Backbone atoms as SQL, in Angstrom:
CREATE TABLE atoms (id INTEGER PRIMARY KEY, chain TEXT, resi INTEGER, resn TEXT, atom TEXT, x REAL, y REAL, z REAL);
INSERT INTO atoms VALUES
  (1, 'A', 1, 'MET', 'N', 83.450, 119.646, 103.825),
  (2, 'A', 1, 'MET', 'CA', 83.829, 119.331, 102.329),
  (3, 'A', 1, 'MET', 'C', 85.189, 119.245, 102.170),
  (4, 'A', 2, 'GLY', 'N', 86.064, 119.541, 102.724),
  (5, 'A', 2, 'GLY', 'CA', 87.878, 118.789, 102.375),
  (6, 'A', 2, 'GLY', 'C', 88.071, 117.283, 102.867),
  (7, 'A', 3, 'LEU', 'N', 87.365, 116.832, 103.584),
  (8, 'A', 3, 'LEU', 'CA', 87.147, 115.522, 104.181),
  (9, 'A', 3, 'LEU', 'C', 86.705, 114.722, 102.651),
  (10, 'A', 4, 'LEU', 'N', 85.635, 115.112, 102.199),
  (11, 'A', 4, 'LEU', 'CA', 84.679, 114.474, 101.334),
  (12, 'A', 4, 'LEU', 'C', 85.893, 114.484, 100.090),
  (13, 'A', 5, 'PHE', 'N', 86.552, 115.839, 99.853),
  (14, 'A', 5, 'PHE', 'CA', 87.302, 116.055, 98.566),
  (15, 'A', 5, 'PHE', 'C', 88.552, 115.047, 98.912),
  (16, 'A', 6, 'GLY', 'N', 89.335, 114.863, 100.283),
  (17, 'A', 6, 'GLY', 'CA', 90.001, 113.952, 100.276),
  (18, 'A', 6, 'GLY', 'C', 89.821, 112.424, 100.163),
  (19, 'A', 7, 'ILE', 'N', 88.837, 112.155, 100.442),
  (20, 'A', 7, 'ILE', 'CA', 88.521, 110.309, 100.065),
  (21, 'A', 7, 'ILE', 'C', 88.380, 110.359, 98.583),
  (22, 'A', 8, 'ARG', 'N', 88.037, 111.392, 97.969),
  (23, 'A', 8, 'ARG', 'CA', 87.617, 111.279, 96.740),
  (24, 'A', 8, 'ARG', 'C', 89.058, 111.390, 95.760),
  (25, 'A', 9, 'GLN', 'N', 89.480, 112.297, 95.996),
  (26, 'A', 9, 'GLN', 'CA', 91.141, 112.119, 95.580),
  (27, 'A', 9, 'GLN', 'C', 91.941, 110.889, 95.990),
  (28, 'A', 10, 'ILE', 'N', 91.543, 110.324, 97.259),
  (29, 'A', 10, 'ILE', 'CA', 92.432, 108.915, 97.358),
  (30, 'A', 10, 'ILE', 'C', 91.707, 107.869, 96.768),
  (31, 'A', 11, 'LEU', 'N', 90.310, 107.892, 96.225),
  (32, 'A', 11, 'LEU', 'CA', 89.587, 106.849, 95.613),
  (33, 'A', 11, 'LEU', 'C', 90.163, 106.963, 94.332),
  (34, 'A', 12, 'ARG', 'N', 91.035, 107.897, 93.664),
  (35, 'A', 12, 'ARG', 'CA', 91.093, 108.035, 92.670),
  (36, 'A', 12, 'ARG', 'C', 93.069, 107.347, 92.270),
  (37, 'A', 13, 'VAL', 'N', 93.446, 107.233, 93.095),
  (38, 'A', 13, 'VAL', 'CA', 94.945, 106.631, 93.147),
  (39, 'A', 13, 'VAL', 'C', 94.810, 105.173, 93.169),
  (40, 'A', 14, 'MET', 'N', 95.647, 104.849, 92.093),
  (41, 'A', 14, 'MET', 'CA', 95.569, 103.391, 91.756),
  (42, 'A', 14, 'MET', 'C', 96.064, 102.502, 92.834),
  (43, 'A', 15, 'GLU', 'N', 95.935, 100.963, 92.732),
  (44, 'A', 15, 'GLU', 'CA', 96.952, 100.210, 93.782),
  (45, 'A', 15, 'GLU', 'C', 98.356, 100.187, 93.661),
  (46, 'A', 16, 'GLY', 'N', 98.944, 100.412, 94.597),
  (47, 'A', 16, 'GLY', 'CA', 100.574, 100.532, 94.594),
  (48, 'A', 16, 'GLY', 'C', 100.629, 102.269, 94.341),
  (49, 'A', 17, 'GLY', 'N', 99.851, 102.938, 94.410),
  (50, 'A', 17, 'GLY', 'CA', 100.468, 104.068, 94.423),
  (51, 'A', 17, 'GLY', 'C', 100.808, 104.973, 95.172),
  (52, 'A', 18, 'LEU', 'N', 101.129, 106.035, 95.448),
  (53, 'A', 18, 'LEU', 'CA', 101.667, 106.865, 96.560),
  (54, 'A', 18, 'LEU', 'C', 100.853, 107.901, 96.669),
  (55, 'A', 19, 'CYS', 'N', 100.177, 107.929, 98.033),
  (56, 'A', 19, 'CYS', 'CA', 99.274, 109.212, 98.454),
  (57, 'A', 19, 'CYS', 'C', 100.193, 110.021, 99.540),
  (58, 'A', 20, 'THR', 'N', 100.329, 111.149, 99.531),
  (59, 'A', 20, 'THR', 'CA', 101.213, 112.130, 100.548),
  (60, 'A', 20, 'THR', 'C', 100.124, 113.024, 101.433),
  (61, 'A', 21, 'LEU', 'N', 100.282, 112.685, 102.601),
  (62, 'A', 21, 'LEU', 'CA', 99.351, 113.111, 103.501),
  (63, 'A', 21, 'LEU', 'C', 100.214, 114.515, 104.229),
  (64, 'A', 22, 'ALA', 'N', 99.903, 115.496, 104.953),
  (65, 'A', 22, 'ALA', 'CA', 100.430, 116.534, 105.717),
  (66, 'A', 22, 'ALA', 'C', 99.768, 117.298, 106.475),
  (67, 'A', 23, 'LEU', 'N', 100.251, 117.161, 107.923),
  (68, 'A', 23, 'LEU', 'CA', 99.395, 118.278, 108.879),
  (69, 'A', 23, 'LEU', 'C', 100.283, 119.458, 108.885),
  (70, 'A', 24, 'PRO', 'N', 99.328, 120.264, 109.386),
  (71, 'A', 24, 'PRO', 'CA', 99.875, 121.919, 109.484),
  (72, 'A', 24, 'PRO', 'C', 101.134, 121.669, 110.554),
  (73, 'A', 25, 'CYS', 'N', 102.028, 122.304, 110.447),
  (74, 'A', 25, 'CYS', 'CA', 102.881, 122.284, 111.441),
  (75, 'A', 25, 'CYS', 'C', 102.852, 123.135, 112.756),
  (76, 'A', 26, 'ASN', 'N', 102.095, 123.914, 112.399),
  (77, 'A', 26, 'ASN', 'CA', 101.899, 125.228, 113.482),
  (78, 'A', 26, 'ASN', 'C', 101.234, 124.479, 114.949),
  (79, 'A', 27, 'SER', 'N', 100.584, 123.234, 114.958),
  (80, 'A', 27, 'SER', 'CA', 100.040, 122.656, 116.079),
  (81, 'A', 27, 'SER', 'C', 100.700, 121.509, 116.629),
  (82, 'A', 28, 'PHE', 'N', 101.782, 121.018, 115.655),
  (83, 'A', 28, 'PHE', 'CA', 102.733, 120.032, 116.116),
  (84, 'A', 28, 'PHE', 'C', 104.134, 120.225, 116.068),
  (85, 'A', 29, 'GLY', 'N', 104.746, 121.242, 115.577),
  (86, 'A', 29, 'GLY', 'CA', 105.652, 121.773, 115.399),
  (87, 'A', 29, 'GLY', 'C', 106.773, 122.172, 116.570),
  (88, 'A', 30, 'PHE', 'N', 107.803, 122.526, 116.577),
  (89, 'A', 30, 'PHE', 'CA', 108.505, 122.741, 117.786),
  (90, 'A', 30, 'PHE', 'C', 107.887, 124.220, 118.442),
  (91, 'A', 31, 'MET', 'N', 108.172, 124.961, 117.103),
  (92, 'A', 31, 'MET', 'CA', 107.949, 126.269, 117.395),
  (93, 'A', 31, 'MET', 'C', 106.689, 126.636, 118.246),
  (94, 'A', 32, 'SER', 'N', 105.628, 126.153, 118.124),
  (95, 'A', 32, 'SER', 'CA', 104.582, 126.170, 118.955),
  (96, 'A', 32, 'SER', 'C', 104.504, 125.368, 120.438),
  (97, 'A', 33, 'SER', 'N', 105.712, 124.857, 120.729),
  (98, 'A', 33, 'SER', 'CA', 105.417, 123.951, 122.081),
  (99, 'A', 33, 'SER', 'C', 105.134, 124.799, 123.119),
  (100, 'A', 34, 'SER', 'N', 105.351, 125.813, 123.496),
  (101, 'A', 34, 'SER', 'CA', 104.726, 126.622, 124.883),
  (102, 'A', 34, 'SER', 'C', 103.387, 126.926, 124.596),
  (103, 'A', 35, 'GLN', 'N', 102.950, 126.822, 123.653),
  (104, 'A', 35, 'GLN', 'CA', 101.208, 127.009, 123.680),
  (105, 'A', 35, 'GLN', 'C', 100.584, 125.797, 123.559),
  (106, 'A', 36, 'ARG', 'N', 101.016, 125.420, 122.619),
  (107, 'A', 36, 'ARG', 'CA', 100.289, 123.628, 122.255),
  (108, 'A', 36, 'ARG', 'C', 100.535, 122.529, 123.072),
  (109, 'A', 37, 'GLN', 'N', 101.251, 122.405, 124.158),
  (110, 'A', 37, 'GLN', 'CA', 101.457, 121.892, 125.326),
  (111, 'A', 37, 'GLN', 'C', 101.626, 120.561, 124.876),
  (112, 'A', 38, 'ARG', 'N', 101.764, 120.087, 123.554),
  (113, 'A', 38, 'ARG', 'CA', 101.769, 118.499, 123.699),
  (114, 'A', 38, 'ARG', 'C', 103.125, 117.987, 124.044),
  (115, 'A', 39, 'SER', 'N', 102.793, 116.667, 124.391),
  (116, 'A', 39, 'SER', 'CA', 103.712, 115.570, 125.049),
  (117, 'A', 39, 'SER', 'C', 103.509, 114.187, 124.794),
  (118, 'A', 40, 'THR', 'N', 104.558, 113.444, 125.037),
  (119, 'A', 40, 'THR', 'CA', 103.975, 111.857, 125.009),
  (120, 'A', 40, 'THR', 'C', 103.097, 111.772, 125.993),
  (121, 'A', 41, 'GLU', 'N', 103.088, 111.965, 127.103),
  (122, 'A', 41, 'GLU', 'CA', 102.106, 111.877, 128.033),
  (123, 'A', 41, 'GLU', 'C', 100.997, 112.486, 128.108),
  (124, 'A', 42, 'GLU', 'N', 100.899, 113.657, 127.230),
  (125, 'A', 42, 'GLU', 'CA', 99.613, 114.568, 126.664),
  (126, 'A', 42, 'GLU', 'C', 99.342, 114.757, 125.044),
  (127, 'A', 43, 'PRO', 'N', 99.474, 114.063, 124.131),
  (128, 'A', 43, 'PRO', 'CA', 99.647, 113.856, 122.776),
  (129, 'A', 43, 'PRO', 'C', 98.495, 114.858, 122.202),
  (130, 'A', 44, 'TRP', 'N', 97.044, 115.116, 123.211),
  (131, 'A', 44, 'TRP', 'CA', 96.444, 115.873, 122.542),
  (132, 'A', 44, 'TRP', 'C', 96.446, 117.771, 122.888),
  (133, 'A', 45, 'GLY', 'N', 97.438, 117.968, 123.604),
  (134, 'A', 45, 'GLY', 'CA', 97.736, 119.521, 123.979),
  (135, 'A', 45, 'GLY', 'C', 96.695, 119.949, 124.702),
  (136, 'A', 46, 'ASN', 'N', 96.798, 121.161, 124.604),
  (137, 'A', 46, 'ASN', 'CA', 96.010, 122.455, 125.256),
  (138, 'A', 46, 'ASN', 'C', 94.661, 122.961, 123.950),
  (139, 'A', 47, 'PRO', 'N', 93.640, 122.076, 124.466),
  (140, 'A', 47, 'PRO', 'CA', 92.451, 122.115, 123.336),
  (141, 'A', 47, 'PRO', 'C', 91.577, 123.660, 123.442),
  (142, 'A', 48, 'HIS', 'N', 92.498, 124.434, 124.518),
  (143, 'A', 48, 'HIS', 'CA', 91.368, 125.701, 124.482),
  (144, 'A', 48, 'HIS', 'C', 92.332, 126.872, 123.621),
  (145, 'A', 49, 'TYR', 'N', 93.251, 126.351, 123.044),
  (146, 'A', 49, 'TYR', 'CA', 93.912, 127.221, 121.721),
  (147, 'A', 49, 'TYR', 'C', 93.216, 126.496, 120.390),
  (148, 'A', 50, 'ALA', 'N', 92.544, 127.598, 119.608),
  (149, 'A', 50, 'ALA', 'CA', 91.995, 126.844, 118.515),
  (150, 'A', 50, 'ALA', 'C', 92.773, 126.153, 117.458),
  (151, 'A', 51, 'PHE', 'N', 93.958, 126.682, 117.522),
  (152, 'A', 51, 'PHE', 'CA', 94.797, 126.231, 116.500),
  (153, 'A', 51, 'PHE', 'C', 95.384, 124.412, 116.946),
  (154, 'A', 52, 'VAL', 'N', 95.415, 124.230, 118.405),
  (155, 'A', 52, 'VAL', 'CA', 95.238, 122.762, 118.818),
  (156, 'A', 52, 'VAL', 'C', 94.400, 122.177, 118.485),
  (157, 'A', 53, 'TRP', 'N', 92.962, 122.504, 118.693),
  (158, 'A', 53, 'TRP', 'CA', 92.096, 121.665, 118.422),
  (159, 'A', 53, 'TRP', 'C', 91.820, 121.614, 117.313),
  (160, 'A', 54, 'GLN', 'N', 91.966, 122.581, 116.147),
  (161, 'A', 54, 'GLN', 'CA', 92.233, 122.374, 114.758),
  (162, 'A', 54, 'GLN', 'C', 93.317, 121.482, 114.419),
  (163, 'A', 55, 'GLY', 'N', 94.540, 120.936, 115.091),
  (164, 'A', 55, 'GLY', 'CA', 95.307, 120.207, 114.805),
  (165, 'A', 55, 'GLY', 'C', 94.712, 118.789, 115.165),
  (166, 'A', 56, 'ASN', 'N', 94.275, 118.624, 115.986),
  (167, 'A', 56, 'ASN', 'CA', 93.426, 117.405, 116.590),
  (168, 'A', 56, 'ASN', 'C', 92.504, 117.154, 115.385),
  (169, 'A', 57, 'ASN', 'N', 91.829, 117.898, 115.096),
  (170, 'A', 57, 'ASN', 'CA', 90.481, 117.201, 114.189),
  (171, 'A', 57, 'ASN', 'C', 91.366, 116.696, 112.673),
  (172, 'A', 58, 'LEU', 'N', 91.862, 117.820, 112.723),
  (173, 'A', 58, 'LEU', 'CA', 92.785, 117.645, 111.214),
  (174, 'A', 58, 'LEU', 'C', 93.981, 116.110, 111.246),
  (175, 'A', 59, 'ALA', 'N', 94.250, 115.787, 112.520),
  (176, 'A', 59, 'ALA', 'CA', 95.029, 114.717, 113.021),
  (177, 'A', 59, 'ALA', 'C', 93.921, 113.627, 112.402),
  (178, 'A', 60, 'ALA', 'N', 92.748, 113.422, 113.045),
  (179, 'A', 60, 'ALA', 'CA', 91.656, 112.381, 113.221),
  (180, 'A', 60, 'ALA', 'C', 91.347, 112.193, 111.717),
  (181, 'A', 61, 'ARG', 'N', 91.203, 113.400, 110.994),
  (182, 'A', 61, 'ARG', 'CA', 90.706, 113.088, 109.504),
  (183, 'A', 61, 'ARG', 'C', 91.847, 112.321, 108.672),
  (184, 'A', 62, 'THR', 'N', 93.156, 113.023, 109.064),
  (185, 'A', 62, 'THR', 'CA', 94.239, 111.992, 108.180),
  (186, 'A', 62, 'THR', 'C', 94.501, 110.843, 108.603),
  (187, 'A', 63, 'ALA', 'N', 93.958, 110.509, 110.044),
  (188, 'A', 63, 'ALA', 'CA', 94.158, 109.051, 110.296),
  (189, 'A', 63, 'ALA', 'C', 93.204, 108.181, 109.296),
  (190, 'A', 64, 'LEU', 'N', 91.647, 108.832, 109.551),
  (191, 'A', 64, 'LEU', 'CA', 90.540, 108.080, 108.539),
  (192, 'A', 64, 'LEU', 'C', 91.483, 107.927, 106.930),
  (193, 'A', 65, 'LEU', 'N', 92.123, 108.732, 106.321),
  (194, 'A', 65, 'LEU', 'CA', 92.108, 109.006, 105.066),
  (195, 'A', 65, 'LEU', 'C', 93.370, 107.974, 104.846),
  (196, 'A', 66, 'TRP', 'N', 94.350, 107.651, 105.664),
  (197, 'A', 66, 'TRP', 'CA', 95.430, 107.271, 105.957),
  (198, 'A', 66, 'TRP', 'C', 94.992, 105.745, 105.630),
  (199, 'A', 67, 'CYS', 'N', 93.860, 105.428, 106.814),
  (200, 'A', 67, 'CYS', 'CA', 92.992, 104.098, 106.806),
  (201, 'A', 67, 'CYS', 'C', 92.273, 103.463, 105.372),
  (202, 'A', 68, 'LEU', 'N', 91.889, 104.496, 104.664),
  (203, 'A', 68, 'LEU', 'CA', 91.153, 104.365, 103.201),
  (204, 'A', 68, 'LEU', 'C', 92.601, 103.895, 102.757),
  (205, 'A', 69, 'CYS', 'N', 94.008, 104.381, 102.732),
  (206, 'A', 69, 'CYS', 'CA', 94.769, 104.352, 101.872),
  (207, 'A', 69, 'CYS', 'C', 95.334, 102.726, 102.025),
  (208, 'A', 70, 'ILE', 'N', 95.279, 102.347, 103.276),
  (209, 'A', 70, 'ILE', 'CA', 95.463, 101.054, 103.681),
  (210, 'A', 70, 'ILE', 'C', 94.428, 99.934, 103.019),
  (211, 'A', 71, 'SER', 'N', 93.505, 100.043, 103.209),
  (212, 'A', 71, 'SER', 'CA', 92.268, 99.261, 102.799),
  (213, 'A', 71, 'SER', 'C', 92.348, 99.107, 101.154),
  (214, 'A', 72, 'ARG', 'N', 92.904, 100.147, 100.608),
  (215, 'A', 72, 'ARG', 'CA', 93.121, 100.126, 99.220),
  (216, 'A', 72, 'ARG', 'C', 94.508, 99.496, 98.819),
  (217, 'A', 73, 'SER', 'N', 95.337, 99.613, 99.544),
  (218, 'A', 73, 'SER', 'CA', 96.483, 98.955, 99.105),
  (219, 'A', 73, 'SER', 'C', 97.223, 100.175, 98.219),
  (220, 'A', 74, 'VAL', 'N', 97.169, 101.395, 98.938),
  (221, 'A', 74, 'VAL', 'CA', 97.879, 102.472, 98.403),
  (222, 'A', 74, 'VAL', 'C', 98.819, 102.986, 99.652),
  (223, 'A', 75, 'LEU', 'N', 100.231, 103.164, 99.090),
  (224, 'A', 75, 'LEU', 'CA', 101.173, 103.556, 99.825),
  (225, 'A', 75, 'LEU', 'C', 101.146, 104.787, 100.480),
  (226, 'A', 76, 'THR', 'N', 101.295, 105.260, 101.526),
  (227, 'A', 76, 'THR', 'CA', 101.136, 106.593, 101.991),
  (228, 'A', 76, 'THR', 'C', 102.330, 107.144, 102.767),
  (229, 'A', 77, 'LEU', 'N', 102.901, 108.454, 102.831),
  (230, 'A', 77, 'LEU', 'CA', 103.556, 109.434, 103.065),
  (231, 'A', 77, 'LEU', 'C', 102.904, 110.191, 104.001),
  (232, 'A', 78, 'LEU', 'N', 103.177, 110.305, 105.396),
  (233, 'A', 78, 'LEU', 'CA', 102.865, 111.316, 105.994),
  (234, 'A', 78, 'LEU', 'C', 104.014, 112.172, 106.201),
  (235, 'A', 79, 'GLU', 'N', 103.899, 113.492, 105.775),
  (236, 'A', 79, 'GLU', 'CA', 104.901, 114.198, 106.002),
  (237, 'A', 79, 'GLU', 'C', 104.629, 115.625, 107.289),
  (238, 'A', 80, 'ASN', 'N', 105.672, 115.392, 108.024),
  (239, 'A', 80, 'ASN', 'CA', 105.843, 116.633, 109.324),
  (240, 'A', 80, 'ASN', 'C', 107.313, 116.446, 109.596),
  (241, 'A', 81, 'PRO', 'N', 107.636, 117.715, 109.907),
  (242, 'A', 81, 'PRO', 'CA', 109.059, 117.842, 110.688),
  (243, 'A', 81, 'PRO', 'C', 109.502, 116.544, 111.679),
  (244, 'A', 82, 'ALA', 'N', 111.046, 116.657, 111.674),
  (245, 'A', 82, 'ALA', 'CA', 111.343, 115.134, 112.500),
  (246, 'A', 82, 'ALA', 'C', 110.976, 115.655, 114.086),
  (247, 'A', 83, 'ARG', 'N', 110.511, 117.201, 114.637),
  (248, 'A', 83, 'ARG', 'CA', 110.819, 117.128, 115.708),
  (249, 'A', 83, 'ARG', 'C', 109.445, 117.501, 116.297),
  (250, 'A', 84, 'SER', 'N', 108.252, 117.273, 115.318),
  (251, 'A', 84, 'SER', 'CA', 106.986, 117.688, 115.576),
  (252, 'A', 84, 'SER', 'C', 106.558, 116.378, 116.574),
  (253, 'A', 85, 'ARG', 'N', 105.000, 116.469, 117.050),
  (254, 'A', 85, 'ARG', 'CA', 104.735, 115.508, 118.244),
  (255, 'A', 85, 'ARG', 'C', 103.473, 114.778, 117.001),
  (256, 'A', 86, 'VAL', 'N', 103.414, 114.647, 115.956),
  (257, 'A', 86, 'VAL', 'CA', 102.585, 113.574, 115.096),
  (258, 'A', 86, 'VAL', 'C', 102.834, 112.246, 115.765),
  (259, 'A', 87, 'ALA', 'N', 104.036, 111.855, 116.054),
  (260, 'A', 87, 'ALA', 'CA', 104.456, 110.789, 116.375),
  (261, 'A', 87, 'ALA', 'C', 103.681, 109.822, 117.463),
  (262, 'A', 88, 'ASP', 'N', 103.295, 111.035, 118.226),
  (263, 'A', 88, 'ASP', 'CA', 102.533, 110.527, 119.847),
  (264, 'A', 88, 'ASP', 'C', 100.909, 110.666, 119.877),
  (265, 'A', 89, 'ILE', 'N', 100.522, 111.178, 118.676),
  (266, 'A', 89, 'ILE', 'CA', 98.894, 110.951, 118.333),
  (267, 'A', 89, 'ILE', 'C', 98.451, 109.776, 118.449),
  (268, 'A', 90, 'PRO', 'N', 97.541, 109.358, 119.337),
  (269, 'A', 90, 'PRO', 'CA', 97.241, 107.833, 119.378),
  (270, 'A', 90, 'PRO', 'C', 96.705, 107.366, 118.234),
  (271, 'A', 91, 'PHE', 'N', 96.065, 107.889, 117.254),
  (272, 'A', 91, 'PHE', 'CA', 95.802, 107.235, 115.982),
  (273, 'A', 91, 'PHE', 'C', 96.917, 107.083, 115.246),
  (274, 'A', 92, 'PHE', 'N', 97.724, 107.672, 115.511),
  (275, 'A', 92, 'PHE', 'CA', 99.190, 107.620, 114.264),
  (276, 'A', 92, 'PHE', 'C', 99.793, 106.473, 114.977),
  (277, 'A', 93, 'VAL', 'N', 100.003, 106.291, 116.507),
  (278, 'A', 93, 'VAL', 'CA', 100.727, 105.231, 117.301),
  (279, 'A', 93, 'VAL', 'C', 100.305, 103.867, 116.688),
  (280, 'A', 94, 'GLN', 'N', 98.661, 103.755, 116.783),
  (281, 'A', 94, 'GLN', 'CA', 98.024, 102.602, 116.492),
  (282, 'A', 94, 'GLN', 'C', 98.631, 101.743, 114.677),
  (283, 'A', 95, 'LEU', 'N', 98.315, 102.996, 114.122),
  (284, 'A', 95, 'LEU', 'CA', 98.366, 102.519, 112.850),
  (285, 'A', 95, 'LEU', 'C', 100.197, 102.245, 112.874),
  (286, 'A', 96, 'MET', 'N', 100.866, 102.952, 113.116),
  (287, 'A', 96, 'MET', 'CA', 102.261, 102.573, 112.887),
  (288, 'A', 96, 'MET', 'C', 102.901, 101.184, 113.677),
  (289, 'A', 97, 'ASN', 'N', 101.807, 100.682, 114.521),
  (290, 'A', 97, 'ASN', 'CA', 102.196, 99.416, 115.220),
  (291, 'A', 97, 'ASN', 'C', 101.083, 98.310, 114.472),
  (292, 'A', 98, 'LEU', 'N', 101.048, 98.422, 113.446),
  (293, 'A', 98, 'LEU', 'CA', 100.270, 97.653, 112.244),
  (294, 'A', 98, 'LEU', 'C', 101.448, 96.882, 111.688),
  (295, 'A', 99, 'ALA', 'N', 101.803, 95.522, 112.222),
  (296, 'A', 99, 'ALA', 'CA', 103.023, 94.918, 111.994),
  (297, 'A', 99, 'ALA', 'C', 102.835, 94.462, 110.060),
  (298, 'A', 100, 'GLU', 'N', 101.394, 94.197, 109.976),
  (299, 'A', 100, 'GLU', 'CA', 100.821, 93.909, 108.656),
  (300, 'A', 100, 'GLU', 'C', 101.159, 94.890, 107.441),
  (301, 'A', 101, 'ILE', 'N', 101.285, 96.002, 107.722),
  (302, 'A', 101, 'ILE', 'CA', 101.401, 97.101, 106.708),
  (303, 'A', 101, 'ILE', 'C', 102.679, 97.699, 106.442),
  (304, 'A', 102, 'TRP', 'N', 103.742, 97.137, 107.373),
  (305, 'A', 102, 'TRP', 'CA', 105.248, 97.210, 107.400),
  (306, 'A', 102, 'TRP', 'C', 105.283, 98.749, 107.367),
  (307, 'A', 103, 'PRO', 'N', 105.081, 99.497, 108.638),
  (308, 'A', 103, 'PRO', 'CA', 104.923, 100.970, 108.652),
  (309, 'A', 103, 'PRO', 'C', 106.411, 100.915, 109.143),
  (310, 'A', 104, 'GLN', 'N', 107.101, 102.460, 108.533),
  (311, 'A', 104, 'GLN', 'CA', 108.486, 102.877, 108.572),
  (312, 'A', 104, 'GLN', 'C', 108.337, 104.381, 108.978),
  (313, 'A', 105, 'HIS', 'N', 109.239, 104.914, 110.157),
  (314, 'A', 105, 'HIS', 'CA', 108.937, 106.007, 110.711),
  (315, 'A', 105, 'HIS', 'C', 110.745, 106.571, 110.229),
  (316, 'A', 106, 'ILE', 'N', 110.832, 107.293, 109.453),
  (317, 'A', 106, 'ILE', 'CA', 112.122, 107.967, 108.632),
  (318, 'A', 106, 'ILE', 'C', 112.258, 109.264, 108.949),
  (319, 'A', 107, 'LYS', 'N', 113.108, 109.520, 109.723),
  (320, 'A', 107, 'LYS', 'CA', 113.565, 111.159, 110.160),
  (321, 'A', 107, 'LYS', 'C', 114.246, 111.588, 108.945),
  (322, 'A', 108, 'TRP', 'N', 114.112, 112.523, 108.304),
  (323, 'A', 108, 'TRP', 'CA', 115.385, 113.187, 107.236),
  (324, 'A', 108, 'TRP', 'C', 115.838, 114.515, 108.120),
  (325, 'A', 109, 'LEU', 'N', 117.208, 114.451, 107.890),
  (326, 'A', 109, 'LEU', 'CA', 117.790, 115.614, 108.302),
  (327, 'A', 109, 'LEU', 'C', 118.573, 116.510, 107.198),
  (328, 'A', 110, 'LEU', 'N', 118.380, 117.548, 107.050),
  (329, 'A', 110, 'LEU', 'CA', 118.632, 118.551, 105.793),
  (330, 'A', 110, 'LEU', 'C', 119.563, 119.259, 106.495),
  (331, 'A', 111, 'VAL', 'N', 120.710, 118.891, 105.479),
  (332, 'A', 111, 'VAL', 'CA', 122.327, 119.513, 105.497),
  (333, 'A', 111, 'VAL', 'C', 122.489, 120.722, 104.170),
  (334, 'A', 112, 'LEU', 'N', 122.819, 122.051, 104.664),
  (335, 'A', 112, 'LEU', 'CA', 122.724, 122.987, 103.509),
  (336, 'A', 112, 'LEU', 'C', 124.434, 123.281, 103.593),
  (337, 'A', 113, 'ASN', 'N', 125.150, 123.014, 102.659),
  (338, 'A', 113, 'ASN', 'CA', 126.611, 123.330, 102.318),
  (339, 'A', 113, 'ASN', 'C', 126.839, 124.630, 101.547),
  (340, 'A', 114, 'LEU', 'N', 127.078, 125.433, 102.269),
  (341, 'A', 114, 'LEU', 'CA', 126.628, 126.958, 101.501),
  (342, 'A', 114, 'LEU', 'C', 128.414, 127.369, 101.229);
């Protein structure tokens, strides 16, 4: 039902609008690197852990939603921490290599002055 809800929400966005997508950090972030075992050479990680399998599943669904956004001329922002392994997932590698959509990979650095 979550994928259908996502499709319905994207169909509501007007052409030229912005869709923000986010993947759970627990499967792609730095803090779980010892268990998830994702790398550039092995982007799918260790699927024996449920959270890794679920992260892969959600990544595939997010890529489908991103493709729907592209087909509807909706701008898309995929949020994830700078040190995550999301950029290594083959679905996202292929989408980021589509020159026709002008993809950009922007890393943010948050600096707090206390």
